[in-house]
Short mmCIF file of C-alpha atoms in Angstrom, two decimals:
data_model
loop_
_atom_site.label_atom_id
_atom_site.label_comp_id
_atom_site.label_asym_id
_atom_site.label_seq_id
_atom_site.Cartn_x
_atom_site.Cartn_y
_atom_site.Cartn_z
CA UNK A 120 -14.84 30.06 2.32
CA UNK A 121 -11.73 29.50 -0.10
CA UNK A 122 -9.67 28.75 2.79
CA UNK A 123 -12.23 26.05 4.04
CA UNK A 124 -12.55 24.43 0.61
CA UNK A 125 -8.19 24.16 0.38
CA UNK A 126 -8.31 22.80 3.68
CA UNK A 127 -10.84 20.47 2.94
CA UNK A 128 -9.07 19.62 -0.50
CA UNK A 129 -5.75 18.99 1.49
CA UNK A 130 -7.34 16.47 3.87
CA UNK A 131 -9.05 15.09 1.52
CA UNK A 132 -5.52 14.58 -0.44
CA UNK A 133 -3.80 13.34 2.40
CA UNK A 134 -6.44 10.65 3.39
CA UNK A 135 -6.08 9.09 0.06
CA UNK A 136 -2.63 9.35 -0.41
CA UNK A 137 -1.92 7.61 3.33
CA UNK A 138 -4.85 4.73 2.11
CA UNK A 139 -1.93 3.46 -0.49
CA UNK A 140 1.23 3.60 2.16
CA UNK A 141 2.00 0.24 3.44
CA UNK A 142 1.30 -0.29 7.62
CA UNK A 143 2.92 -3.56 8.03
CA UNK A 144 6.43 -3.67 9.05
CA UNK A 145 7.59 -7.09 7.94
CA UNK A 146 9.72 -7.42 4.76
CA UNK A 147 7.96 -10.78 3.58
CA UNK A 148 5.61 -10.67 0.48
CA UNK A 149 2.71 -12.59 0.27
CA UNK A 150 2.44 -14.43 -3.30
CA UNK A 151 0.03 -16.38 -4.42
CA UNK A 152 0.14 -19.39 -7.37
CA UNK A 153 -2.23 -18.97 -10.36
CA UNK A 154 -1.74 -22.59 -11.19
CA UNK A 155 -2.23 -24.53 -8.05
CA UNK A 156 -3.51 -21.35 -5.64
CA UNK A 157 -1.09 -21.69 -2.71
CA UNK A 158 0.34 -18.97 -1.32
CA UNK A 159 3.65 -18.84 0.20
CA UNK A 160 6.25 -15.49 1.95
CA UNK A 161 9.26 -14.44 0.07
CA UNK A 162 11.44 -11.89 1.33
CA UNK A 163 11.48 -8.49 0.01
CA UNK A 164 14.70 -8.87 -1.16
CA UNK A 165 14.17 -11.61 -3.25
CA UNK A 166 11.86 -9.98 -5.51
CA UNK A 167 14.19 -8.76 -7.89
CA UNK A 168 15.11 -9.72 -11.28
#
């Protein structure tokens, strides 16, 4: 029973943590304007500071 409830507790883990990974490939971001509401791509590497 203790083995069942790890396993389950590891799934469960791993299911959530793979829900905040990123499946697109592209390197654009999507941004969005909170003045005017357009949204435009930037690359990835522009998002510095």
């Amino acid at each position: 029973m203790k083995k069942l409830v790890l396993l389950l507790s590891a799934v469960l883990m791993v299911v959530s943590l793979s829900a905040c990974a990123s499946m697109g490939g592209s390197d654009s971001v999507k941004v969005k304007c909170p003045a005017c509401g357009h949204e435009f791509s930037t690359d990835a590497a522009d998002t510095g500071s």
